[in-house]
CSV table of C-alpha atoms in Angstrom, one decimal:
chain,number,residue,atom,x,y,z
A,1,UNK,CA,-176.0,-218.5,-28.6
A,2,UNK,CA,-174.6,-217.6,-32.0
A,3,UNK,CA,-176.6,-215.9,-34.7
A,4,UNK,CA,-177.6,-217.9,-37.7
A,5,UNK,CA,-175.6,-217.2,-40.8
A,6,UNK,CA,-177.2,-215.5,-43.8
A,7,UNK,CA,-175.6,-213.9,-46.8
A,8,UNK,CA,-175.3,-210.1,-46.3
A,9,UNK,CA,-176.9,-209.4,-49.7
A,10,UNK,CA,-178.5,-211.0,-52.7
A,11,UNK,CA,-179.9,-209.5,-55.8
A,12,UNK,CA,-182.1,-210.4,-58.8
A,13,UNK,CA,-184.0,-208.9,-61.7
A,14,UNK,CA,-187.7,-208.6,-61.8
A,15,UNK,CA,-189.3,-212.0,-62.7
A,16,UNK,CA,-186.3,-214.0,-61.6
A,17,UNK,CA,-186.1,-216.3,-58.5
A,18,UNK,CA,-183.6,-215.9,-55.7
A,19,UNK,CA,-182.8,-218.1,-52.7
A,20,UNK,CA,-181.5,-216.9,-49.3
A,21,UNK,CA,-179.8,-219.4,-47.0
A,22,UNK,CA,-179.8,-219.6,-43.3
A,23,UNK,CA,-177.2,-221.8,-41.7
A,24,UNK,CA,-177.4,-222.9,-38.1
A,25,UNK,CA,-176.5,-225.9,-36.0
A,26,UNK,CA,-178.0,-229.1,-34.6
A,27,UNK,CA,-179.1,-227.1,-31.6
A,28,UNK,CA,-181.3,-224.7,-33.5
A,29,UNK,CA,-182.2,-225.1,-37.2
A,30,UNK,CA,-181.4,-228.8,-37.3
A,31,UNK,CA,-183.2,-229.5,-34.1
A,32,UNK,CA,-186.8,-228.4,-34.9
A,33,UNK,CA,-188.9,-227.4,-37.8
A,34,UNK,CA,-189.5,-224.1,-36.2
A,35,UNK,CA,-187.7,-221.8,-38.7
A,36,UNK,CA,-189.4,-218.6,-39.7
A,37,UNK,CA,-188.6,-215.9,-42.2
A,38,UNK,CA,-189.4,-212.2,-41.9
A,39,UNK,CA,-189.4,-209.3,-44.4
A,40,UNK,CA,-188.6,-205.9,-43.2
A,41,UNK,CA,-188.9,-202.7,-45.1
A,42,UNK,CA,-187.1,-199.5,-43.9
A,43,UNK,CA,-188.6,-198.0,-40.8
A,44,UNK,CA,-191.2,-200.8,-40.5
A,45,UNK,CA,-191.6,-203.7,-38.1
A,46,UNK,CA,-190.7,-207.2,-39.5
A,47,UNK,CA,-193.5,-209.1,-41.2
A,48,UNK,CA,-193.8,-212.9,-40.9
A,49,UNK,CA,-193.5,-214.5,-44.4
A,50,UNK,CA,-192.8,-218.1,-43.6
A,51,UNK,CA,-193.2,-220.1,-40.4
A,52,UNK,CA,-192.4,-223.7,-39.4
A,53,UNK,CA,-190.0,-224.0,-42.3
A,54,UNK,CA,-192.5,-223.9,-45.1
A,55,UNK,CA,-195.9,-222.5,-44.1
A,56,UNK,CA,-197.2,-219.2,-45.3
A,57,UNK,CA,-199.4,-217.1,-43.2
A,58,UNK,CA,-202.7,-216.0,-44.7
A,59,UNK,CA,-202.2,-213.1,-47.1
A,60,UNK,CA,-198.6,-213.9,-48.0
A,61,UNK,CA,-198.0,-214.4,-51.7
A,62,UNK,CA,-197.3,-218.0,-52.8
A,63,UNK,CA,-194.2,-216.6,-54.6
A,64,UNK,CA,-192.5,-217.0,-51.2
A,65,UNK,CA,-191.6,-220.5,-50.1
A,66,UNK,CA,-189.3,-222.1,-47.5
A,67,UNK,CA,-187.4,-225.4,-47.1
A,68,UNK,CA,-184.9,-227.0,-44.8
A,69,UNK,CA,-182.1,-229.5,-45.2
A,70,UNK,CA,-180.1,-230.5,-42.1
A,71,UNK,CA,-178.9,-227.4,-40.4
A,72,UNK,CA,-179.7,-225.0,-43.3
A,73,UNK,CA,-183.0,-223.4,-44.1
A,74,UNK,CA,-183.7,-221.5,-47.3
A,75,UNK,CA,-186.2,-218.9,-48.5
A,76,UNK,CA,-187.0,-218.8,-52.1
A,77,UNK,CA,-188.8,-215.9,-53.8
A,78,UNK,CA,-190.0,-216.5,-57.3
A,79,UNK,CA,-191.2,-214.0,-59.8
A,80,UNK,CA,-189.3,-211.2,-58.1
A,81,UNK,CA,-191.1,-207.9,-57.9
A,82,UNK,CA,-189.8,-204.4,-57.0
A,83,UNK,CA,-191.8,-204.5,-53.7
A,84,UNK,CA,-189.8,-207.6,-52.6
A,85,UNK,CA,-186.8,-205.3,-52.1
A,86,UNK,CA,-186.3,-205.4,-48.4
A,87,UNK,CA,-184.2,-207.0,-45.6
A,88,UNK,CA,-185.0,-210.6,-44.8
A,89,UNK,CA,-184.3,-212.4,-41.5
A,90,UNK,CA,-184.5,-216.0,-40.5
A,91,UNK,CA,-185.1,-217.2,-37.0
A,92,UNK,CA,-185.1,-220.5,-35.2
A,93,UNK,CA,-186.2,-222.0,-31.9
A,94,UNK,CA,-183.4,-223.6,-30.0
A,95,UNK,CA,-182.8,-226.5,-27.7
A,96,UNK,CA,-182.5,-224.0,-24.9
A,97,UNK,CA,-186.0,-222.8,-25.5
A,98,UNK,CA,-184.7,-219.5,-26.8
A,99,UNK,CA,-184.9,-217.8,-30.2
A,100,UNK,CA,-182.0,-216.9,-32.4
A,101,UNK,CA,-182.0,-214.7,-35.5
A,102,UNK,CA,-179.9,-214.6,-38.6
A,103,UNK,CA,-177.9,-211.5,-39.3
A,104,UNK,CA,-180.2,-210.5,-42.1
A,105,UNK,CA,-180.0,-210.4,-45.9
A,106,UNK,CA,-180.5,-207.3,-48.0
A,107,UNK,CA,-182.4,-208.1,-51.2
A,108,UNK,CA,-182.0,-205.8,-54.1
A,109,UNK,CA,-184.3,-206.0,-57.1
A,110,UNK,CA,-182.3,-204.7,-60.0
B,1,UNK,CA,-207.0,-208.2,-34.6
B,2,UNK,CA,-204.3,-208.4,-32.0
B,3,UNK,CA,-202.3,-205.1,-31.5
B,4,UNK,CA,-199.2,-204.4,-29.4
B,5,UNK,CA,-198.0,-201.0,-28.5
B,6,UNK,CA,-194.7,-200.2,-26.8
B,7,UNK,CA,-194.4,-197.2,-24.4
B,8,UNK,CA,-191.6,-195.7,-22.4
B,9,UNK,CA,-188.8,-193.1,-22.4
B,10,UNK,CA,-187.0,-192.5,-25.6
B,11,UNK,CA,-183.8,-191.4,-23.9
B,12,UNK,CA,-182.0,-193.1,-21.1
B,13,UNK,CA,-178.7,-192.1,-19.4
B,14,UNK,CA,-175.8,-194.5,-19.4
B,15,UNK,CA,-175.7,-196.8,-16.3
B,16,UNK,CA,-179.4,-196.3,-15.7
B,17,UNK,CA,-182.3,-198.7,-16.3
B,18,UNK,CA,-184.3,-198.9,-19.5
B,19,UNK,CA,-188.0,-199.6,-18.8
B,20,UNK,CA,-190.6,-200.3,-21.4
B,21,UNK,CA,-194.2,-201.4,-21.3
B,22,UNK,CA,-196.2,-203.3,-24.0
B,23,UNK,CA,-200.0,-202.9,-24.0
B,24,UNK,CA,-201.9,-205.7,-25.8
B,25,UNK,CA,-205.3,-205.1,-27.3
B,26,UNK,CA,-207.6,-207.4,-29.3
B,27,UNK,CA,-206.3,-210.4,-27.3
B,28,UNK,CA,-205.4,-211.5,-23.9
B,29,UNK,CA,-202.0,-212.0,-22.4
B,30,UNK,CA,-203.6,-214.7,-20.3
B,31,UNK,CA,-203.6,-217.3,-23.0
B,32,UNK,CA,-201.9,-220.7,-23.2
B,33,UNK,CA,-199.4,-221.2,-26.0
B,34,UNK,CA,-198.5,-217.5,-26.2
B,35,UNK,CA,-195.2,-216.1,-25.0
B,36,UNK,CA,-194.8,-212.4,-24.7
B,37,UNK,CA,-191.5,-211.3,-26.1
B,38,UNK,CA,-189.1,-208.4,-26.5
B,39,UNK,CA,-186.8,-208.1,-29.5
B,40,UNK,CA,-184.5,-205.2,-30.3
B,41,UNK,CA,-182.7,-203.9,-33.4
B,42,UNK,CA,-179.8,-201.4,-33.1
B,43,UNK,CA,-179.8,-198.8,-35.8
B,44,UNK,CA,-178.7,-200.3,-39.1
B,45,UNK,CA,-178.2,-203.7,-37.6
B,46,UNK,CA,-180.1,-207.0,-37.2
B,47,UNK,CA,-182.7,-208.4,-34.9
B,48,UNK,CA,-181.8,-209.6,-31.4
B,49,UNK,CA,-184.2,-211.7,-29.2
B,50,UNK,CA,-184.2,-210.4,-25.6
B,51,UNK,CA,-186.5,-212.8,-23.9
B,52,UNK,CA,-190.1,-213.9,-23.2
B,53,UNK,CA,-192.6,-214.4,-20.4
B,54,UNK,CA,-195.7,-216.5,-20.3
B,55,UNK,CA,-198.9,-215.4,-18.5
B,56,UNK,CA,-198.0,-217.8,-15.7
B,57,UNK,CA,-194.8,-215.9,-15.2
B,58,UNK,CA,-192.3,-218.4,-16.6
B,59,UNK,CA,-189.4,-216.6,-18.4
B,60,UNK,CA,-186.4,-217.2,-20.6
B,61,UNK,CA,-183.8,-214.8,-21.6
B,62,UNK,CA,-181.0,-214.3,-24.2
B,63,UNK,CA,-177.9,-215.6,-22.4
B,64,UNK,CA,-176.0,-212.4,-23.4
B,65,UNK,CA,-178.5,-210.2,-21.6
B,66,UNK,CA,-179.7,-212.5,-18.9
B,67,UNK,CA,-177.8,-210.8,-16.1
B,68,UNK,CA,-179.3,-207.4,-16.9
B,69,UNK,CA,-182.9,-208.0,-18.0
B,70,UNK,CA,-186.2,-208.7,-16.3
B,71,UNK,CA,-189.5,-209.3,-18.1
B,72,UNK,CA,-192.7,-209.2,-16.2
B,73,UNK,CA,-196.4,-209.5,-16.9
B,74,UNK,CA,-199.5,-207.8,-15.5
B,75,UNK,CA,-202.6,-209.8,-16.5
B,76,UNK,CA,-204.9,-207.2,-14.9
B,77,UNK,CA,-203.8,-204.5,-17.3
B,78,UNK,CA,-203.1,-206.9,-20.2
B,79,UNK,CA,-199.5,-205.6,-20.3
B,80,UNK,CA,-196.0,-207.0,-20.1
B,81,UNK,CA,-192.8,-205.1,-19.5
B,82,UNK,CA,-189.1,-205.2,-19.6
B,83,UNK,CA,-186.3,-203.7,-17.5
B,84,UNK,CA,-182.8,-203.5,-18.8
B,85,UNK,CA,-180.3,-202.4,-16.1
B,86,UNK,CA,-176.9,-200.7,-16.4
B,87,UNK,CA,-177.4,-199.6,-20.0
B,88,UNK,CA,-174.7,-198.4,-22.3
B,89,UNK,CA,-174.7,-196.9,-25.8
B,90,UNK,CA,-174.7,-200.4,-27.2
B,91,UNK,CA,-178.2,-200.8,-25.9
B,92,UNK,CA,-179.5,-198.0,-28.2
B,93,UNK,CA,-182.0,-199.7,-30.4
B,94,UNK,CA,-185.6,-200.0,-31.6
B,95,UNK,CA,-187.3,-202.2,-29.1
B,96,UNK,CA,-190.3,-204.3,-30.3
B,97,UNK,CA,-192.8,-206.2,-28.2
B,98,UNK,CA,-194.0,-209.3,-30.0
B,99,UNK,CA,-196.4,-212.2,-29.5
B,100,UNK,CA,-194.7,-215.6,-29.8
B,101,UNK,CA,-197.0,-218.5,-30.5
B,102,UNK,CA,-195.4,-221.8,-29.5
B,103,UNK,CA,-197.1,-225.2,-29.2
B,104,UNK,CA,-196.0,-228.8,-29.6
B,105,UNK,CA,-196.3,-228.5,-33.4
B,106,UNK,CA,-195.7,-224.9,-34.2
B,107,UNK,CA,-193.7,-222.0,-33.1
B,108,UNK,CA,-193.5,-218.5,-34.6
B,109,UNK,CA,-193.7,-214.7,-33.9
B,110,UNK,CA,-197.0,-213.5,-35.3
B,111,UNK,CA,-197.8,-210.0,-34.0
B,112,UNK,CA,-195.3,-207.2,-33.6
B,113,UNK,CA,-195.6,-203.8,-32.1
B,114,UNK,CA,-194.5,-200.8,-34.2
B,115,UNK,CA,-191.3,-200.5,-32.2
B,116,UNK,CA,-189.9,-197.7,-30.1
B,117,UNK,CA,-186.5,-196.2,-30.4
B,118,UNK,CA,-184.6,-195.9,-27.2
B,119,UNK,CA,-181.4,-193.9,-27.2
B,120,UNK,CA,-178.8,-194.3,-24.4
B,121,UNK,CA,-176.9,-191.0,-24.0
B,122,UNK,CA,-176.0,-188.5,-21.4
C-alpha cells in the first residue's frame, strides 16, 4: 500500500487560516469516510484532531475542521496560533482493512 | 481513562527479533469494536502502521511487514504484543501501541501509548 500524499510543509501567520491536503486513491480516502488527522509535537505521541473526515474529538478546538472531496481530504486550521506549530498526519482506512498514513506536513507559524 | 504503555528492550541486534508488549489499563482488550494496533515512526520520519489484532485473535498486517511480524493478545493480562523478526537498522523507530476503534459507522485511532524507542544495532 502506498502512503497518502501530503505537502511536506505549510506555513502561515498568527490569525490566518491554512489548509493541508491529503491525497489518496479510490481504495482508501475515496472508499470510506474514515479519514483522520493527527497533530504531533516534537517528542510526543500523535494526538487525534479530526476523525471520520470532519468530526472533532471532545476537547479539540473548533478552529480545526476537516473535509473530503473524492480521493482528497483536507484539514483546515483557522485563526492560527503559535501552539499549532507541529507535524500533521492524515490516515485512512483502506479496502484491504488496513490503515495507511500520509507522509506528514510540517506546519510553521511565522 | 484508557492508558497504554509499551515495554521491551531498547536495543536489538541485527537479524534478531524485536519483541514489545503493550499493557492496557482503564479499559479491557476484550471489547468488541476495538482493534489493538502497533504503529512505528523512524527518527525524523513519518508514521507507519504495522498491524492490529482483535481480542478474538483476528489480525491484519501492513503488507510490507507481513512476512516478519506477528501480533498476539493476552486477555488474561490485558496485554497485546508484537514480534518483528530479522530486524535491520531500518527497523529502528519509536514504536507506539494504539487503540483503534472501528465500527460500521466510524473508524479512528483514539488512545496512544507514549512510545518506546527501539534501536537496531550491534
